[in-house]
PDB file of C-alpha atoms in Angstrom:
ATOM      1  CA  GLY F   1      18.273   3.657   0.246  1.00 65.00           C
ATOM      2  CA  GLU F   2      14.934   1.972   1.651  1.00 80.00           C
ATOM      3  CA  ASN F   3      14.053  -1.094  -0.588  1.00 90.00           C
ATOM      4  CA  VAL F   4      11.985  -4.169  -0.147  1.00 96.00           C
ATOM      5  CA  GLU F   5      12.669  -7.193  -2.797  1.00 97.00           C
ATOM      6  CA  GLN F   6      10.097  -9.732  -3.269  1.00 98.00           C
ATOM      7  CA  HIS F   7      10.161 -13.039  -5.221  1.00 97.00           C
ATOM      8  CA  PRO F   8       8.911 -14.691  -7.303  1.00 98.00           C
ATOM      9  CA  SER F   9       6.696 -12.365  -9.238  1.00 97.00           C
ATOM     10  CA  THR F  10       4.218 -14.856 -10.095  1.00 98.00           C
ATOM     11  CA  LEU F  11       3.345 -18.210  -8.791  1.00 98.00           C
ATOM     12  CA  SER F  12       0.967 -20.801  -9.436  1.00 98.00           C
ATOM     13  CA  VAL F  13       0.241 -23.790  -7.506  1.00 97.00           C
ATOM     14  CA  GLN F  14      -2.394 -26.722  -7.597  1.00 98.00           C
ATOM     15  CA  GLU F  15      -5.277 -26.114  -5.379  1.00 98.00           C
ATOM     16  CA  GLY F  16      -4.617 -27.525  -1.756  1.00 97.00           C
ATOM     17  CA  ASP F  17      -0.911 -27.085  -1.929  1.00 98.00           C
ATOM     18  CA  SER F  18       0.947 -24.339  -0.443  1.00 98.00           C
ATOM     19  CA  ALA F  19       2.185 -21.061  -1.612  1.00 98.00           C
ATOM     20  CA  VAL F  20       5.444 -19.121  -0.381  1.00 98.00           C
ATOM     21  CA  ILE F  21       6.489 -15.423  -0.795  1.00 98.00           C
ATOM     22  CA  LYS F  22       9.598 -14.284   0.445  1.00 98.00           C
ATOM     23  CA  CYS F  23      10.880 -11.015   0.736  1.00 98.00           C
ATOM     24  CA  THR F  24      14.182  -9.130   1.929  1.00 97.00           C
ATOM     25  CA  TYR F  25      14.302  -5.523   3.302  1.00 95.00           C
ATOM     26  CA  SER F  26      17.336  -3.074   3.664  1.00 93.00           C
ATOM     27  CA  ASP F  27      16.634  -0.896   6.697  1.00 90.00           C
ATOM     28  CA  SER F  28      17.714  -2.482   9.946  1.00 89.00           C
ATOM     29  CA  ALA F  29      15.474  -0.199  11.848  1.00 88.00           C
ATOM     30  CA  SER F  30      12.218  -1.680   9.960  1.00 90.00           C
ATOM     31  CA  ASN F  31      10.047  -2.686  13.043  1.00 89.00           C
ATOM     32  CA  TYR F  32       6.719  -3.527  10.977  1.00 91.00           C
ATOM     33  CA  PHE F  33       6.077  -5.927   8.306  1.00 95.00           C
ATOM     34  CA  PRO F  34       2.379  -6.087   6.719  1.00 95.00           C
ATOM     35  CA  TRP F  35       1.580  -8.521   3.751  1.00 97.00           C
ATOM     36  CA  TYR F  36      -1.337  -7.258   1.616  1.00 97.00           C
ATOM     37  CA  LYS F  37      -3.857  -8.881  -0.754  1.00 98.00           C
ATOM     38  CA  GLN F  38      -5.040  -7.108  -3.817  1.00 97.00           C
ATOM     39  CA  GLU F  39      -7.534  -7.711  -6.107  1.00 95.00           C
ATOM     40  CA  LEU F  40      -7.650  -5.939  -9.671  1.00 92.00           C
ATOM     41  CA  GLY F  41      -8.733  -2.618  -9.408  1.00 91.00           C
ATOM     42  CA  LYS F  42      -9.126  -2.655  -5.533  1.00 95.00           C
ATOM     43  CA  ARG F  43      -7.268  -1.319  -2.792  1.00 96.00           C
ATOM     44  CA  PRO F  44      -4.614  -3.546  -0.675  1.00 96.00           C
ATOM     45  CA  GLN F  45      -6.328  -5.226   2.135  1.00 95.00           C
ATOM     46  CA  LEU F  46      -4.051  -6.178   5.110  1.00 94.00           C
ATOM     47  CA  ILE F  47      -4.043 -10.032   5.738  1.00 97.00           C
ATOM     48  CA  ILE F  48      -1.592 -10.404   8.246  1.00 96.00           C
ATOM     49  CA  ASP F  49       1.566  -8.515   9.753  1.00 94.00           C
ATOM     50  CA  ILE F  50       4.248  -9.075  12.058  1.00 93.00           C
ATOM     51  CA  ARG F  51       6.191  -6.533  14.302  1.00 89.00           C
ATOM     52  CA  SER F  52      10.245  -6.926  15.025  1.00 83.00           C
ATOM     53  CA  ASN F  53       9.920  -8.523  18.238  1.00 82.00           C
ATOM     54  CA  VAL F  54       7.771 -11.802  17.016  1.00 82.00           C
ATOM     55  CA  GLY F  55       9.685 -14.489  14.778  1.00 91.00           C
ATOM     56  CA  GLU F  56       6.317 -16.082  13.593  1.00 95.00           C
ATOM     57  CA  LYS F  57       2.579 -15.325  13.630  1.00 95.00           C
ATOM     58  CA  LYS F  58      -0.035 -17.690  12.164  1.00 96.00           C
ATOM     59  CA  ASP F  59      -3.716 -16.947  11.246  1.00 95.00           C
ATOM     60  CA  GLN F  60      -5.804 -20.101  10.365  1.00 96.00           C
ATOM     61  CA  ARG F  61      -4.361 -20.584   6.688  1.00 97.00           C
ATOM     62  CA  ILE F  62      -1.698 -17.744   6.808  1.00 98.00           C
ATOM     63  CA  ALA F  63       1.480 -17.305   8.560  1.00 98.00           C
ATOM     64  CA  VAL F  64       4.565 -15.094   8.315  1.00 98.00           C
ATOM     65  CA  THR F  65       7.879 -15.462   9.616  1.00 97.00           C
ATOM     66  CA  LEU F  66      10.711 -13.074  10.199  1.00 96.00           C
ATOM     67  CA  ASN F  67      14.516 -13.565  10.621  1.00 95.00           C
ATOM     68  CA  LYS F  68      15.654 -10.049  11.776  1.00 93.00           C
ATOM     69  CA  THR F  69      19.309 -11.085  11.442  1.00 93.00           C
ATOM     70  CA  ALA F  70      18.922 -12.034   7.783  1.00 94.00           C
ATOM     71  CA  LYS F  71      16.505  -9.100   7.125  1.00 95.00           C
ATOM     72  CA  HIS F  72      14.068 -11.824   5.487  1.00 96.00           C
ATOM     73  CA  PHE F  73      10.443 -12.477   5.773  1.00 97.00           C
ATOM     74  CA  SER F  74       7.933 -14.793   4.247  1.00 98.00           C
ATOM     75  CA  LEU F  75       4.736 -15.284   3.727  1.00 98.00           C
ATOM     76  CA  HIS F  76       3.360 -18.820   3.912  1.00 98.00           C
ATOM     77  CA  ILE F  77      -0.352 -19.890   2.663  1.00 98.00           C
ATOM     78  CA  THR F  78      -1.177 -23.397   3.271  1.00 98.00           C
ATOM     79  CA  GLU F  79      -4.362 -25.484   1.706  1.00 98.00           C
ATOM     80  CA  THR F  80      -4.886 -22.858  -1.057  1.00 98.00           C
ATOM     81  CA  GLN F  81      -8.276 -22.296  -2.703  1.00 97.00           C
ATOM     82  CA  PRO F  82      -9.331 -20.401  -5.967  1.00 96.00           C
ATOM     83  CA  GLU F  83     -10.159 -17.159  -3.948  1.00 96.00           C
ATOM     84  CA  ASP F  84      -6.518 -16.949  -2.822  1.00 97.00           C
ATOM     85  CA  SER F  85      -5.458 -16.065  -6.293  1.00 97.00           C
ATOM     86  CA  ALA F  86      -4.482 -12.363  -6.252  1.00 97.00           C
ATOM     87  CA  VAL F  87      -1.774  -9.894  -6.354  1.00 98.00           C
ATOM     88  CA  TYR F  88       0.160  -9.961  -3.013  1.00 98.00           C
ATOM     89  CA  PHE F  89       2.671  -7.506  -1.633  1.00 98.00           C
ATOM     90  CA  CYS F  90       4.925  -7.455   1.222  1.00 98.00           C
ATOM     91  CA  ALA F  91       6.008  -4.141   3.009  1.00 96.00           C
ATOM     92  CA  ALA F  92       8.355  -2.694   5.520  1.00 94.00           C
ATOM     93  CA  THR F  93       8.314   0.458   7.669  1.00 87.00           C
ATOM     94  CA  GLY F  94      10.927   3.002   6.138  1.00 77.00           C
ATOM     95  CA  SER F  95      12.258   6.186   7.763  1.00 73.00           C
ATOM     96  CA  ALA F  96       9.320   8.504   9.164  1.00 72.00           C
ATOM     97  CA  SER F  97       7.334   5.223   9.638  1.00 75.00           C
ATOM     98  CA  LYS F  98       6.186   5.286   6.015  1.00 87.00           C
ATOM     99  CA  ILE F  99       5.820   1.891   4.499  1.00 90.00           C
ATOM    100  CA  ILE F 100       7.774   0.855   1.384  1.00 92.00           C
ATOM    101  CA  PHE F 101       6.006  -2.015  -0.510  1.00 96.00           C
ATOM    102  CA  GLY F 102       7.812  -4.955  -2.332  1.00 97.00           C
ATOM    103  CA  SER F 103       7.156  -5.521  -6.344  1.00 97.00           C
ATOM    104  CA  GLY F 104       4.203  -7.781  -5.699  1.00 98.00           C
ATOM    105  CA  THR F 105       3.742 -11.704  -6.297  1.00 98.00           C
ATOM    106  CA  ARG F 106       0.702 -12.698  -8.600  1.00 98.00           C
ATOM    107  CA  LEU F 107      -0.474 -15.998  -7.110  1.00 98.00           C
ATOM    108  CA  SER F 108      -2.556 -18.370  -9.482  1.00 98.00           C
ATOM    109  CA  ILE F 109      -4.039 -21.572  -7.674  1.00 97.00           C
ATOM    110  CA  ARG F 110      -4.682 -24.156 -10.259  1.00 95.00           C
ATOM    111  CA  PRO F 111      -7.849 -26.296  -9.961  1.00 91.00           C
TER     112      PRO F 111
ATOM    113  CA  GLY S   1     -12.521  -0.580  11.831  1.00 70.00           C
ATOM    114  CA  ALA S   2     -11.009   2.464  10.302  1.00 84.00           C
ATOM    115  CA  VAL S   3     -12.622   3.440   7.225  1.00 92.00           C
ATOM    116  CA  VAL S   4     -10.987   5.930   4.389  1.00 96.00           C
ATOM    117  CA  SER S   5     -12.795   6.981   1.685  1.00 97.00           C
ATOM    118  CA  GLN S   6     -11.467   8.726  -1.460  1.00 98.00           C
ATOM    119  CA  HIS S   7     -13.338  10.838  -4.259  1.00 97.00           C
ATOM    120  CA  PRO S   8     -13.522  10.362  -6.970  1.00 98.00           C
ATOM    121  CA  SER S   9     -13.409   7.033  -7.593  1.00 97.00           C
ATOM    122  CA  TRP S  10     -12.491   7.525 -11.323  1.00 97.00           C
ATOM    123  CA  VAL S  11     -11.856  10.570 -13.264  1.00 97.00           C
ATOM    124  CA  ILE S  12     -11.082  11.201 -17.067  1.00 97.00           C
ATOM    125  CA  CYS S  13      -9.575  14.483 -17.788  1.00 96.00           C
ATOM    126  CA  LYS S  14      -7.878  16.417 -20.993  1.00 97.00           C
ATOM    127  CA  SER S  15      -4.270  17.081 -20.986  1.00 97.00           C
ATOM    128  CA  GLY S  16      -3.300  20.293 -19.725  1.00 97.00           C
ATOM    129  CA  THR S  17      -6.128  20.344 -16.964  1.00 97.00           C
ATOM    130  CA  SER S  18      -5.737  19.845 -13.308  1.00 97.00           C
ATOM    131  CA  VAL S  19      -7.464  17.407 -11.028  1.00 98.00           C
ATOM    132  CA  LYS S  20      -8.105  17.356  -7.436  1.00 98.00           C
ATOM    133  CA  ILE S  21      -8.442  13.876  -5.597  1.00 98.00           C
ATOM    134  CA  GLU S  22      -9.941  13.676  -1.821  1.00 97.00           C
ATOM    135  CA  CYS S  23      -8.824  11.540   0.673  1.00 97.00           C
ATOM    136  CA  ARG S  24     -10.775  11.477   3.968  1.00 96.00           C
ATOM    137  CA  SER S  25     -10.823   9.370   7.212  1.00 93.00           C
ATOM    138  CA  LEU S  26     -14.226   8.686   7.955  1.00 93.00           C
ATOM    139  CA  ASP S  27     -14.008   7.637  11.963  1.00 88.00           C
ATOM    140  CA  PHE S  28     -10.590   8.612  12.762  1.00 87.00           C
ATOM    141  CA  GLN S  29      -8.163  11.329  13.018  1.00 87.00           C
ATOM    142  CA  ALA S  30      -5.271  11.204  10.715  1.00 87.00           C
ATOM    143  CA  THR S  31      -2.319  13.734  11.325  1.00 81.00           C
ATOM    144  CA  THR S  32      -0.256  11.843   8.619  1.00 88.00           C
ATOM    145  CA  MET S  33      -1.718  10.339   5.151  1.00 93.00           C
ATOM    146  CA  PHE S  34       0.266   8.688   2.633  1.00 94.00           C
ATOM    147  CA  TRP S  35      -0.051   9.132  -1.508  1.00 97.00           C
ATOM    148  CA  TYR S  36       0.619   6.037  -3.785  1.00 97.00           C
ATOM    149  CA  ARG S  37       0.532   5.796  -7.482  1.00 97.00           C
ATOM    150  CA  GLN S  38       0.391   2.375  -8.685  1.00 97.00           C
ATOM    151  CA  PHE S  39       0.490   1.800 -12.531  1.00 95.00           C
ATOM    152  CA  PRO S  40      -0.700  -1.350 -14.296  1.00 93.00           C
ATOM    153  CA  LYS S  41       0.998  -4.653 -12.993  1.00 92.00           C
ATOM    154  CA  GLN S  42       3.102  -2.642 -10.756  1.00 95.00           C
ATOM    155  CA  SER S  43       3.680  -2.113  -6.911  1.00 96.00           C
ATOM    156  CA  LEU S  44       2.534   0.788  -4.682  1.00 96.00           C
ATOM    157  CA  MET S  45       4.837   3.694  -5.226  1.00 95.00           C
ATOM    158  CA  LEU S  46       4.990   6.429  -2.230  1.00 94.00           C
ATOM    159  CA  MET S  47       4.596   9.646  -3.470  1.00 96.00           C
ATOM    160  CA  ALA S  48       4.553  11.607  -0.348  1.00 95.00           C
ATOM    161  CA  THR S  49       3.645  11.912   3.223  1.00 92.00           C
ATOM    162  CA  SER S  50       0.933  14.552   3.689  1.00 89.00           C
ATOM    163  CA  ASN S  51       1.511  16.045   7.541  1.00 85.00           C
ATOM    164  CA  GLU S  52      -1.630  18.115   8.651  1.00 84.00           C
ATOM    165  CA  GLY S  53      -0.677  21.618   9.334  1.00 83.00           C
ATOM    166  CA  SER S  54       2.512  21.598   7.695  1.00 85.00           C
ATOM    167  CA  LYS S  55       4.247  21.080   4.238  1.00 89.00           C
ATOM    168  CA  ALA S  56       4.160  17.583   2.380  1.00 92.00           C
ATOM    169  CA  THR S  57       7.172  15.525   2.177  1.00 93.00           C
ATOM    170  CA  TYR S  58       8.034  13.981  -1.143  1.00 95.00           C
ATOM    171  CA  GLU S  59       9.919  10.963  -2.370  1.00 94.00           C
ATOM    172  CA  GLN S  60      12.817  11.440  -4.379  1.00 92.00           C
ATOM    173  CA  GLY S  61      11.683  11.930  -8.048  1.00 93.00           C
ATOM    174  CA  VAL S  62       8.206  13.565  -7.225  1.00 96.00           C
ATOM    175  CA  GLU S  63       7.848  16.670  -8.256  1.00 94.00           C
ATOM    176  CA  LYS S  64       5.889  18.655  -5.779  1.00 93.00           C
ATOM    177  CA  ASP S  65       4.893  21.484  -7.836  1.00 95.00           C
ATOM    178  CA  LYS S  66       2.978  18.689 -10.031  1.00 96.00           C
ATOM    179  CA  PHE S  67       1.603  16.958  -7.140  1.00 97.00           C
ATOM    180  CA  LEU S  68       0.323  19.613  -4.956  1.00 96.00           C
ATOM    181  CA  ILE S  69      -0.743  18.191  -1.454  1.00 94.00           C
ATOM    182  CA  ASN S  70      -2.826  19.885   1.063  1.00 91.00           C
ATOM    183  CA  HIS S  71      -3.741  18.475   4.794  1.00 89.00           C
ATOM    184  CA  ALA S  72      -5.728  20.984   5.928  1.00 82.00           C
ATOM    185  CA  SER S  73      -7.843  19.109   8.463  1.00 89.00           C
ATOM    186  CA  LEU S  74      -7.035  16.086  10.689  1.00 89.00           C
ATOM    187  CA  THR S  75      -9.642  14.117   8.404  1.00 92.00           C
ATOM    188  CA  LEU S  76      -9.200  15.257   4.756  1.00 94.00           C
ATOM    189  CA  SER S  77      -6.148  15.246   2.548  1.00 95.00           C
ATOM    190  CA  THR S  78      -6.109  16.549  -1.081  1.00 96.00           C
ATOM    191  CA  LEU S  79      -3.708  15.602  -4.167  1.00 97.00           C
ATOM    192  CA  THR S  80      -4.000  18.024  -7.326  1.00 97.00           C
ATOM    193  CA  VAL S  81      -2.466  16.854 -10.230  1.00 98.00           C
ATOM    194  CA  THR S  82      -1.478  19.751 -12.284  1.00 97.00           C
ATOM    195  CA  SER S  83      -1.541  19.922 -15.726  1.00 97.00           C
ATOM    196  CA  ALA S  84      -2.166  16.571 -16.300  1.00 97.00           C
ATOM    197  CA  HIS S  85      -0.347  14.477 -19.221  1.00 96.00           C
ATOM    198  CA  PRO S  86      -1.206  11.366 -20.432  1.00 97.00           C
ATOM    199  CA  GLU S  87       1.792   9.896 -18.534  1.00 96.00           C
ATOM    200  CA  ASP S  88       0.162  10.727 -15.253  1.00 97.00           C
ATOM    201  CA  SER S  89      -2.777   8.343 -16.055  1.00 97.00           C
ATOM    202  CA  SER S  90      -2.395   5.803 -13.032  1.00 97.00           C
ATOM    203  CA  PHE S  91      -4.357   4.571  -9.974  1.00 97.00           C
ATOM    204  CA  TYR S  92      -3.783   6.802  -6.851  1.00 98.00           C
ATOM    205  CA  ILE S  93      -4.337   5.426  -3.374  1.00 98.00           C
ATOM    206  CA  CYS S  94      -4.226   7.537  -0.331  1.00 97.00           C
ATOM    207  CA  SER S  95      -3.844   5.881   3.167  1.00 95.00           C
ATOM    208  CA  ALA S  96      -4.118   6.775   6.692  1.00 92.00           C
ATOM    209  CA  ARG S  97      -2.882   6.240  10.270  1.00 85.00           C
ATOM    210  CA  ASP S  98      -4.860   6.402  13.305  1.00 77.00           C
ATOM    211  CA  LEU S  99      -2.977   7.725  15.927  1.00 70.00           C
ATOM    212  CA  THR S 100      -5.399   7.871  18.601  1.00 64.00           C
ATOM    213  CA  SER S 101      -5.164   5.453  21.445  1.00 53.00           C
ATOM    214  CA  ARG S 102      -7.454   3.065  20.308  1.00 56.00           C
ATOM    215  CA  GLY S 103      -5.464   2.819  16.910  1.00 54.00           C
ATOM    216  CA  ASP S 104      -2.877   0.608  15.917  1.00 61.00           C
ATOM    217  CA  LEU S 105       0.105   2.677  15.511  1.00 65.00           C
ATOM    218  CA  TYR S 106       1.681   0.910  12.859  1.00 74.00           C
ATOM    219  CA  GLU S 107      -1.462  -0.242  10.741  1.00 82.00           C
ATOM    220  CA  GLN S 108      -2.246   2.295   7.534  1.00 88.00           C
ATOM    221  CA  TYR S 109      -5.717   2.152   6.550  1.00 92.00           C
ATOM    222  CA  PHE S 110      -6.259   2.425   2.504  1.00 95.00           C
ATOM    223  CA  GLY S 111      -8.558   4.250   0.643  1.00 97.00           C
ATOM    224  CA  PRO S 112     -10.780   2.791  -2.634  1.00 97.00           C
ATOM    225  CA  GLY S 113      -8.255   4.496  -4.863  1.00 97.00           C
ATOM    226  CA  THR S 114      -8.864   7.092  -7.587  1.00 98.00           C
ATOM    227  CA  ARG S 115      -8.053   5.980 -11.435  1.00 97.00           C
ATOM    228  CA  LEU S 116      -7.057   8.754 -13.598  1.00 98.00           C
ATOM    229  CA  THR S 117      -7.109   8.761 -17.030  1.00 97.00           C
ATOM    230  CA  VAL S 118      -5.575  11.670 -19.098  1.00 97.00           C
ATOM    231  CA  THR S 119      -6.649  12.060 -22.626  1.00 97.00           C
TER     232      THR S 119
END
């Protein structure tokens, strides 16, 4: 079935360093890959997304890469700041355009 | 931007009772809405896809008779948890797509969630 795997489950980085979160997906028909940031008790917030016809996208300190052949996509956060601490989810479209979420990464930024 | 609301934001109910959660798209029409459940420290698990004017499509393992979904208008979907039990306690989140010409065909807009506690 449709599946999105995400790792690591937890990540702790020094403030100012970079953080990388990786995901793989199973459905070769997936064509939309959003990334969400979720703070405790809040709704998921879209931070960046990429479509299957693009290999890389950047928005200030955040970038996402997509390798369709390998079915891999990654989130890169540079110059991390304390406010980047949260849970991050990758996701991919499945059948009927529904979105399947990865298991999440709890990112902690050490001062 | 597209706004989705949910009501109530939190609810406490006794075991055996039913609870209705509303999901509304405030400034766009949503022919399709999605319902997710999120247990503490876990991911969002898709429960069902709600289609305006037709029956919902449930994910494998989700009991359709327990989680009743009604999408009677282009701006409102409801999820009713029937005969709730403590194990149904969770954070329920809906999302919707803006399928008009001005909307992004892929992006989903999430509601703020409803925290259900069954005692």
